[in-house]
Tab-separated table of C-alpha atoms in Angstrom:
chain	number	residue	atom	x	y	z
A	1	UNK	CA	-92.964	132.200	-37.051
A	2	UNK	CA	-90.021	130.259	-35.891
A	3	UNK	CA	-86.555	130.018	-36.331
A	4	UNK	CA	-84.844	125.645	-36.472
A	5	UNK	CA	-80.971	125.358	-36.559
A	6	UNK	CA	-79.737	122.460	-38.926
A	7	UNK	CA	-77.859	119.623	-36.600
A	8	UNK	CA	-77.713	116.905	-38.853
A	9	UNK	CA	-74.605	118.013	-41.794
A	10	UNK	CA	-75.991	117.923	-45.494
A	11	UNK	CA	-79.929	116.968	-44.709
A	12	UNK	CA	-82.311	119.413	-46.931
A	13	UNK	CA	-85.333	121.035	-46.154
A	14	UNK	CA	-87.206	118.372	-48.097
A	15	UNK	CA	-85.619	115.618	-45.589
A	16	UNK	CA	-86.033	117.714	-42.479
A	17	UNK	CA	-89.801	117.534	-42.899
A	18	UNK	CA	-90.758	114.737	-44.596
A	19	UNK	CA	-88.244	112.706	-42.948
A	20	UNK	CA	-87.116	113.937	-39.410
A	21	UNK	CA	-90.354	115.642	-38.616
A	22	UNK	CA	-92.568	113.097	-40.870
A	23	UNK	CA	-94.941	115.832	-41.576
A	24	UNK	CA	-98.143	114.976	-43.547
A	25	UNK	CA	-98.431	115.647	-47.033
A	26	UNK	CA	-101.402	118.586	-46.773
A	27	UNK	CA	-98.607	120.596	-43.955
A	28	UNK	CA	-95.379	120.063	-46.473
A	29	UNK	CA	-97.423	121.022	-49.645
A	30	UNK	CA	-98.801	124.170	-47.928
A	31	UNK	CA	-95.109	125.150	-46.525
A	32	UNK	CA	-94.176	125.186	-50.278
A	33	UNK	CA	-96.784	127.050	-51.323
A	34	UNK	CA	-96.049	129.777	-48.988
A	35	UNK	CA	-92.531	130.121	-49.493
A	36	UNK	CA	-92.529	129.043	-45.528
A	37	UNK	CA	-88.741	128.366	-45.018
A	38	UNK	CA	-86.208	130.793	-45.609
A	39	UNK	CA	-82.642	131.988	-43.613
A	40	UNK	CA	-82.659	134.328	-41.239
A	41	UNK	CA	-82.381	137.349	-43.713
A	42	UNK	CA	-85.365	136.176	-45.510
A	43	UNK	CA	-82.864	134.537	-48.437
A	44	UNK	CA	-85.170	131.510	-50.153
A	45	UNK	CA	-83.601	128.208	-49.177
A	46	UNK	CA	-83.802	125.523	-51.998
A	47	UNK	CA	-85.403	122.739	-50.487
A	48	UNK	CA	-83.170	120.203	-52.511
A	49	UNK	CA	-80.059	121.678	-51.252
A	50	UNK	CA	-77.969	119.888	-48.553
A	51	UNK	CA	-77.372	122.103	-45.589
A	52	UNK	CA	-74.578	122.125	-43.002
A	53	UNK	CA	-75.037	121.933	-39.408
A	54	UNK	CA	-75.788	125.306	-38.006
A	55	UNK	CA	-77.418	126.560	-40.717
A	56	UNK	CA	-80.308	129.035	-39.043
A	57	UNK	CA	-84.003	128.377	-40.925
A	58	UNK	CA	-86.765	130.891	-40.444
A	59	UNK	CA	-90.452	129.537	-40.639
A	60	UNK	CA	-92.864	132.323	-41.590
A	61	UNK	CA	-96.747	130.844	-42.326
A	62	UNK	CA	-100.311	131.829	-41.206
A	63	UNK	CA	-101.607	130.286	-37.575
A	64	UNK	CA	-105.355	129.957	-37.943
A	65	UNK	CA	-107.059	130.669	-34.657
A	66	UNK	CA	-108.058	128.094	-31.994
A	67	UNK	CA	-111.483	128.234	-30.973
A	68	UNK	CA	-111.324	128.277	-27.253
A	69	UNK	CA	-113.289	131.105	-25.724
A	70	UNK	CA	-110.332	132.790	-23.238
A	71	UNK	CA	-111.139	132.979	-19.477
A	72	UNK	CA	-110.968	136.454	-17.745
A	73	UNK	CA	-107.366	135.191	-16.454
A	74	UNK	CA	-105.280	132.041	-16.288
A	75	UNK	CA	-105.488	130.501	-13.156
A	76	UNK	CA	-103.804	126.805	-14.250
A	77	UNK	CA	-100.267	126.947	-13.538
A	78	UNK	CA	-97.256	126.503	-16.504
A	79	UNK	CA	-95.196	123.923	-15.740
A	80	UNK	CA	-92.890	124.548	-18.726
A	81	UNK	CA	-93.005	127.066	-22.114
A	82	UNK	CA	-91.347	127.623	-25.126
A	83	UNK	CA	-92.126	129.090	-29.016
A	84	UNK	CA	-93.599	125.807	-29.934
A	85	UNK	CA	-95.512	124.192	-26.669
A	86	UNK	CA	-96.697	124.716	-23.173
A	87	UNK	CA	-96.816	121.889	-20.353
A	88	UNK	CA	-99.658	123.108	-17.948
A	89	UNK	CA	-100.709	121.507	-14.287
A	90	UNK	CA	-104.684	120.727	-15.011
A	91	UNK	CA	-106.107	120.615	-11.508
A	92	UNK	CA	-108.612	118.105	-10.290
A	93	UNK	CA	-112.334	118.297	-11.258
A	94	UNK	CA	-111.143	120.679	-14.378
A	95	UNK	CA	-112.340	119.131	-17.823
A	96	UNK	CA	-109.583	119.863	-20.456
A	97	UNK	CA	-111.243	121.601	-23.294
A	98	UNK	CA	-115.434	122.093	-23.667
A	99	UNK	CA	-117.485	119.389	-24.148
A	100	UNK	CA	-120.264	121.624	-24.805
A	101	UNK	CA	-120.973	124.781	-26.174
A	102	UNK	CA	-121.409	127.029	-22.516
A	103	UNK	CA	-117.981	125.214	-21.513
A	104	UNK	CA	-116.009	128.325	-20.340
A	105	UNK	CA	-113.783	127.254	-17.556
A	106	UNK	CA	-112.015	124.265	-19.171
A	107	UNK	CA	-108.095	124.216	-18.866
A	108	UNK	CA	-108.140	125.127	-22.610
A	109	UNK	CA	-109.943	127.871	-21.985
A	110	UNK	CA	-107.555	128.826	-19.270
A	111	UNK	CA	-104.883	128.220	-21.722
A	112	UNK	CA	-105.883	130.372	-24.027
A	113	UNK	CA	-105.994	133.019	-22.019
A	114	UNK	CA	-102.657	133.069	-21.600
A	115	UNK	CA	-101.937	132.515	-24.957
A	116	UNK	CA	-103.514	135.641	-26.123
A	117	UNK	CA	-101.802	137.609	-23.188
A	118	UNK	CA	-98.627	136.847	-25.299
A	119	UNK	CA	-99.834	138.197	-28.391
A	120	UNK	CA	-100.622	134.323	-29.628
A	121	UNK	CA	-104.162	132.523	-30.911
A	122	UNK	CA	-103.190	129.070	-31.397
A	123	UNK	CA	-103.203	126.555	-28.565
A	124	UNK	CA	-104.131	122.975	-28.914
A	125	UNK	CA	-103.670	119.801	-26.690
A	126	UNK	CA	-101.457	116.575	-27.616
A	127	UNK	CA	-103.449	114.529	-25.171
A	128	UNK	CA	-106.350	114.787	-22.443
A	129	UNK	CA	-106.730	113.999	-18.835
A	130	UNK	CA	-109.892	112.476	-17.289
A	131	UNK	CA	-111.591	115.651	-15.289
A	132	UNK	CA	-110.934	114.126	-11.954
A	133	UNK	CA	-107.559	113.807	-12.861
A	134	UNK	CA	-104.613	116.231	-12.192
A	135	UNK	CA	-101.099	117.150	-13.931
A	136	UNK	CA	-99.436	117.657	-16.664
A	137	UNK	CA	-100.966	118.330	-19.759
A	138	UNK	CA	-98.833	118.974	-23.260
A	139	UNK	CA	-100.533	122.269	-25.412
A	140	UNK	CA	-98.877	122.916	-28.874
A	141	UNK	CA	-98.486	126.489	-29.579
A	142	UNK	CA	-98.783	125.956	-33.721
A	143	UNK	CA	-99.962	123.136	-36.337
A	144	UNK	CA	-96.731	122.083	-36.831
A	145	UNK	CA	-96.133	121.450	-33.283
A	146	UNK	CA	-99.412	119.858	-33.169
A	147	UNK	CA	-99.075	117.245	-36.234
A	148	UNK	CA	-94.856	116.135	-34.857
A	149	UNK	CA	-96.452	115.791	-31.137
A	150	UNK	CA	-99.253	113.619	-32.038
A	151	UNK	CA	-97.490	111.191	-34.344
A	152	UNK	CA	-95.344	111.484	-30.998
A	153	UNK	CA	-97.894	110.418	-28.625
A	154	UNK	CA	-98.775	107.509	-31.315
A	155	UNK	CA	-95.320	106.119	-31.272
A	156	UNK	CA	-94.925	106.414	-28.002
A	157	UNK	CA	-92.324	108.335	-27.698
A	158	UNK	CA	-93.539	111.325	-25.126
A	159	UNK	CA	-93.297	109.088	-22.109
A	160	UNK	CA	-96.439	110.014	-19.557
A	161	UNK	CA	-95.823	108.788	-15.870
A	162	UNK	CA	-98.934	109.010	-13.322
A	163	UNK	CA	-99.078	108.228	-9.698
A	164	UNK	CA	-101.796	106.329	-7.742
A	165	UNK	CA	-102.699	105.067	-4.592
A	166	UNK	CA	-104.404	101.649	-5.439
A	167	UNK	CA	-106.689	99.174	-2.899
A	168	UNK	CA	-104.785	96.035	-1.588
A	169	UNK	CA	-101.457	94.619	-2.134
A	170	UNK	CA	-99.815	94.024	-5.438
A	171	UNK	CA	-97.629	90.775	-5.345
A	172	UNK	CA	-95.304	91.767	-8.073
A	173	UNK	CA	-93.207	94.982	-7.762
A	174	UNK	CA	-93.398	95.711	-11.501
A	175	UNK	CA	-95.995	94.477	-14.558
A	176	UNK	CA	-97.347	95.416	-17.925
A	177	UNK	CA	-100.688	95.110	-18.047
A	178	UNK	CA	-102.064	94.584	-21.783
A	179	UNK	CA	-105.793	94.621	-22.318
A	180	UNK	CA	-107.851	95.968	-24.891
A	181	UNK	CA	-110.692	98.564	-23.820
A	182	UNK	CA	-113.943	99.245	-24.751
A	183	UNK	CA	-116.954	101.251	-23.488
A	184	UNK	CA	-119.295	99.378	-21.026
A	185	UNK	CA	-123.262	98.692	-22.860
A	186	UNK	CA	-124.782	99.041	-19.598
A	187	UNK	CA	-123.242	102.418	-18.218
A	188	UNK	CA	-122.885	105.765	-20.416
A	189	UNK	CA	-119.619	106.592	-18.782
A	190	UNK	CA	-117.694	103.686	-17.695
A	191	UNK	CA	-115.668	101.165	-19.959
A	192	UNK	CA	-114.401	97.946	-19.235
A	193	UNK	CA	-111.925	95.691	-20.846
A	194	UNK	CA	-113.147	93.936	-24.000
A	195	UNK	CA	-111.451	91.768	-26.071
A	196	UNK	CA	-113.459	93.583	-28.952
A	197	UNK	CA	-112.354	96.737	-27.644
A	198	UNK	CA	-108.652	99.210	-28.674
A	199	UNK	CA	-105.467	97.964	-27.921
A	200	UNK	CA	-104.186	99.348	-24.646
A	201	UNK	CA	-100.891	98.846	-22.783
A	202	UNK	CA	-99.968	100.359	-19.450
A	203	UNK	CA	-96.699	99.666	-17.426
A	204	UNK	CA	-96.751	99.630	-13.831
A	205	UNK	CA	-94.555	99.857	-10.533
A	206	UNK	CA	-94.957	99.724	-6.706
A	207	UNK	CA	-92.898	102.166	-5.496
A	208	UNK	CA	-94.293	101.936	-1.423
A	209	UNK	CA	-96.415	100.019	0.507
A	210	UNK	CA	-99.404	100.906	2.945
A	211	UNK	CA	-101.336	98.558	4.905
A	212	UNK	CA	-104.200	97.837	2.964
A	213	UNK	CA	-103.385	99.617	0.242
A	214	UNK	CA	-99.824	100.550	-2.375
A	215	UNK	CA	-98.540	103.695	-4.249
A	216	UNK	CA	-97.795	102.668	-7.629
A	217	UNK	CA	-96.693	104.876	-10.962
A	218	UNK	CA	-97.590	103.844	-14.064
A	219	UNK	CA	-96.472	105.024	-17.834
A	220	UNK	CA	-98.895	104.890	-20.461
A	221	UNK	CA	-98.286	103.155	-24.146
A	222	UNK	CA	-101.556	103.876	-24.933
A	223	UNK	CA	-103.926	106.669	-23.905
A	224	UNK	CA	-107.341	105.266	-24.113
A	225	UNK	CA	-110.225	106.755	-22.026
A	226	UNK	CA	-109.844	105.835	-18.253
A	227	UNK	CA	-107.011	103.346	-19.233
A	228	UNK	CA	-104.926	103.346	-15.959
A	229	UNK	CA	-108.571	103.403	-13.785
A	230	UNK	CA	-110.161	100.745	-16.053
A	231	UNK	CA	-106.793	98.339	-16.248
A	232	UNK	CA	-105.815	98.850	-12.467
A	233	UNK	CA	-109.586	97.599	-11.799
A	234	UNK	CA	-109.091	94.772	-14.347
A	235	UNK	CA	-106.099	93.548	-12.096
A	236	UNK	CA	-108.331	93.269	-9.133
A	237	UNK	CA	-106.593	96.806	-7.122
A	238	UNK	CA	-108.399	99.411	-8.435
A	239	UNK	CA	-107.674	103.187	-7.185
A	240	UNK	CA	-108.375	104.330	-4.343
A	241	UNK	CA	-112.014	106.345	-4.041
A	242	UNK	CA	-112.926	104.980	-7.649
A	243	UNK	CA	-116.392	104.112	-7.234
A	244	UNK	CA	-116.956	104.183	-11.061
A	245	UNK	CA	-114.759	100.988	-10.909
A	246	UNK	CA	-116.020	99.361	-7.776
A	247	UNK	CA	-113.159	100.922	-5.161
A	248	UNK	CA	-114.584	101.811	-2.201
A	249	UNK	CA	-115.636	105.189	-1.089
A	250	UNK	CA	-113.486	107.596	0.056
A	251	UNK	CA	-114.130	110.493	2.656
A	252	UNK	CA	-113.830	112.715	0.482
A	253	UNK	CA	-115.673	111.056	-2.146
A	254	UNK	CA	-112.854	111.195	-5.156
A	255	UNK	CA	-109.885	109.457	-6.329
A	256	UNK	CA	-106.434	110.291	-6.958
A	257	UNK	CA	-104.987	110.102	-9.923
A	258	UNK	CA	-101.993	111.982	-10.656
A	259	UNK	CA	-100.072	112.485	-14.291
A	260	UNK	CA	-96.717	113.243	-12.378
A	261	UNK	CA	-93.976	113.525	-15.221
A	262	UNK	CA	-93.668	114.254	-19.057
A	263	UNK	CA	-90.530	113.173	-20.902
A	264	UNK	CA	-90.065	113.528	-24.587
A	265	UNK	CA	-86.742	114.548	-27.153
A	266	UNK	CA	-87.929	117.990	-28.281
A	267	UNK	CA	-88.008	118.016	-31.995
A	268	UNK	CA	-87.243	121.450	-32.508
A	269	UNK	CA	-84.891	122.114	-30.162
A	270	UNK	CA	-83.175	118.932	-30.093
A	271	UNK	CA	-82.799	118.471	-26.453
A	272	UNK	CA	-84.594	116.579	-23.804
A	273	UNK	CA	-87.324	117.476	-21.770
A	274	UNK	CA	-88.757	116.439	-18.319
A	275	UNK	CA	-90.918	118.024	-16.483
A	276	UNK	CA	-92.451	116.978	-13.198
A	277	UNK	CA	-95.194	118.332	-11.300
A	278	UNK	CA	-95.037	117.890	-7.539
């Protein structure tokens, strides 16, 4: 349940989510069914009717139950939270959900965790970050959530900004690299840029300079597996400690790869929202 307060003067309920939330068909047709949107006292609203701006909807409908086995406790830390989504900092070497049945200690599973300490069951992620990268991760907190946030992330609109250092010295201060990926024939876990393979755009900028080596942040169009490692490499500086993609070793035997901001127009609360993790 949820409660959505009209800002646009004479749009109907019909309009809001077909139109402004561009809900699938399956999601409207069930919200009908159930009798889903009503006022605040319950009242039926006519979903033909134009409504003026203020009006208060309520959203009552069932939230089936994710599938994420909880951990004991949740030990990733919430960036940001409301009623309909979580941003959560996924720390280095965590995978974020199960990629196999005995997966327990996924940031999913830490999610959930904290999910059900609040009385909820539903928690699924917009988007995924490689294991040995950290950040910001977007959950949604229902199905509606879910289906808005992913046709989101598909038009690009939640902008995701990631730092890394990268080997050598970038001549330009700013780029867009666009290069289709695909996975690699010869390695299990790599992929490489294919002109076979998805369409896959990624923006970049040096923001300092090292010797021997540049900080740059990048913002994803597209979020194909190892995109920013596999199109940093393809321009001849790939990151730091990324042996995968022929960087050279670090001491410590990783790279760093950091998603360091999430920006998007919340379509429920009709405001924006940036979070950064530090």
């Amino acid at each position: 349940m949820f409660q959505y307060e009209i800002v646009q003067e004479g749009i109907t309920v019909e309009e809001l989510l077909r139109e402004s939330w561009r809900l699938g068909k399956k999601i409207v047709h069930e919200l009908r069914m159930a009798k889903a949107v009503t006022l605040l006292d319950g009242t039926p609203v006519n979903w033909k009717d134009s409504l003026p701006a203020g009006t208060k909807l309520q959203f009552t409908f069932a939230i089936p139950s994710s599938s994420y086995t909880p951990t004991a406790k949740c030990s990733v830390e919430i960036r940001y939270e409301d009623e309909h989504c979580l941003i959560v900092s996924k720390p280095k070497g965590m995978s974020t959900h199960p990629n196999e049945a005995g997966d327990r200690d996924t940031c999913m599973n830490h999610v959930m965790a904290h999910i059900q300490e609040k009385g909820g069951q539903y928690a699924e992620h917009v988007h995924r970050l490689d294991q040995g990268t950290k950040g910001l991760l977007l959950v949604a907190k229902h199905p509606i959530a879910k289906s808005i946030f992913d046709r989101m992330i598909e038009e690009k609109s939640i902008i995701r900004t990631y730092a890394a250092e990268v080997q050598g010295n970038i001549r330009q201060e700013s780029g867009v690299i666009n290069a289709p990926i695909g996975k690699d024939r010869h390695h299990n876990t790599r992929r490489v840029v294919s002109a076979s393979g998805q369409h896959a755009v990624t923006h970049f900028e040096v923001v300092k300079r090292f010797k021997g080596t540049c900080l740059v942040h990048l913002v994803l169009e597209t979020g194909r597996t190892h995109q920013i490692r596999v199109h940093m490499a393809h321009l001849g500086h790939p990151i730091v400690g990324d042996t995968l993609y022929n960087a050279r070793q670090t001491p410590s035997g990783d790279y760093e790869l950091h998603a360091i901001q999430l920006a998007f127009t919340h379509p429920f609360l009709n405001k924006q929202i940036v979070v950064k993790d530090q």
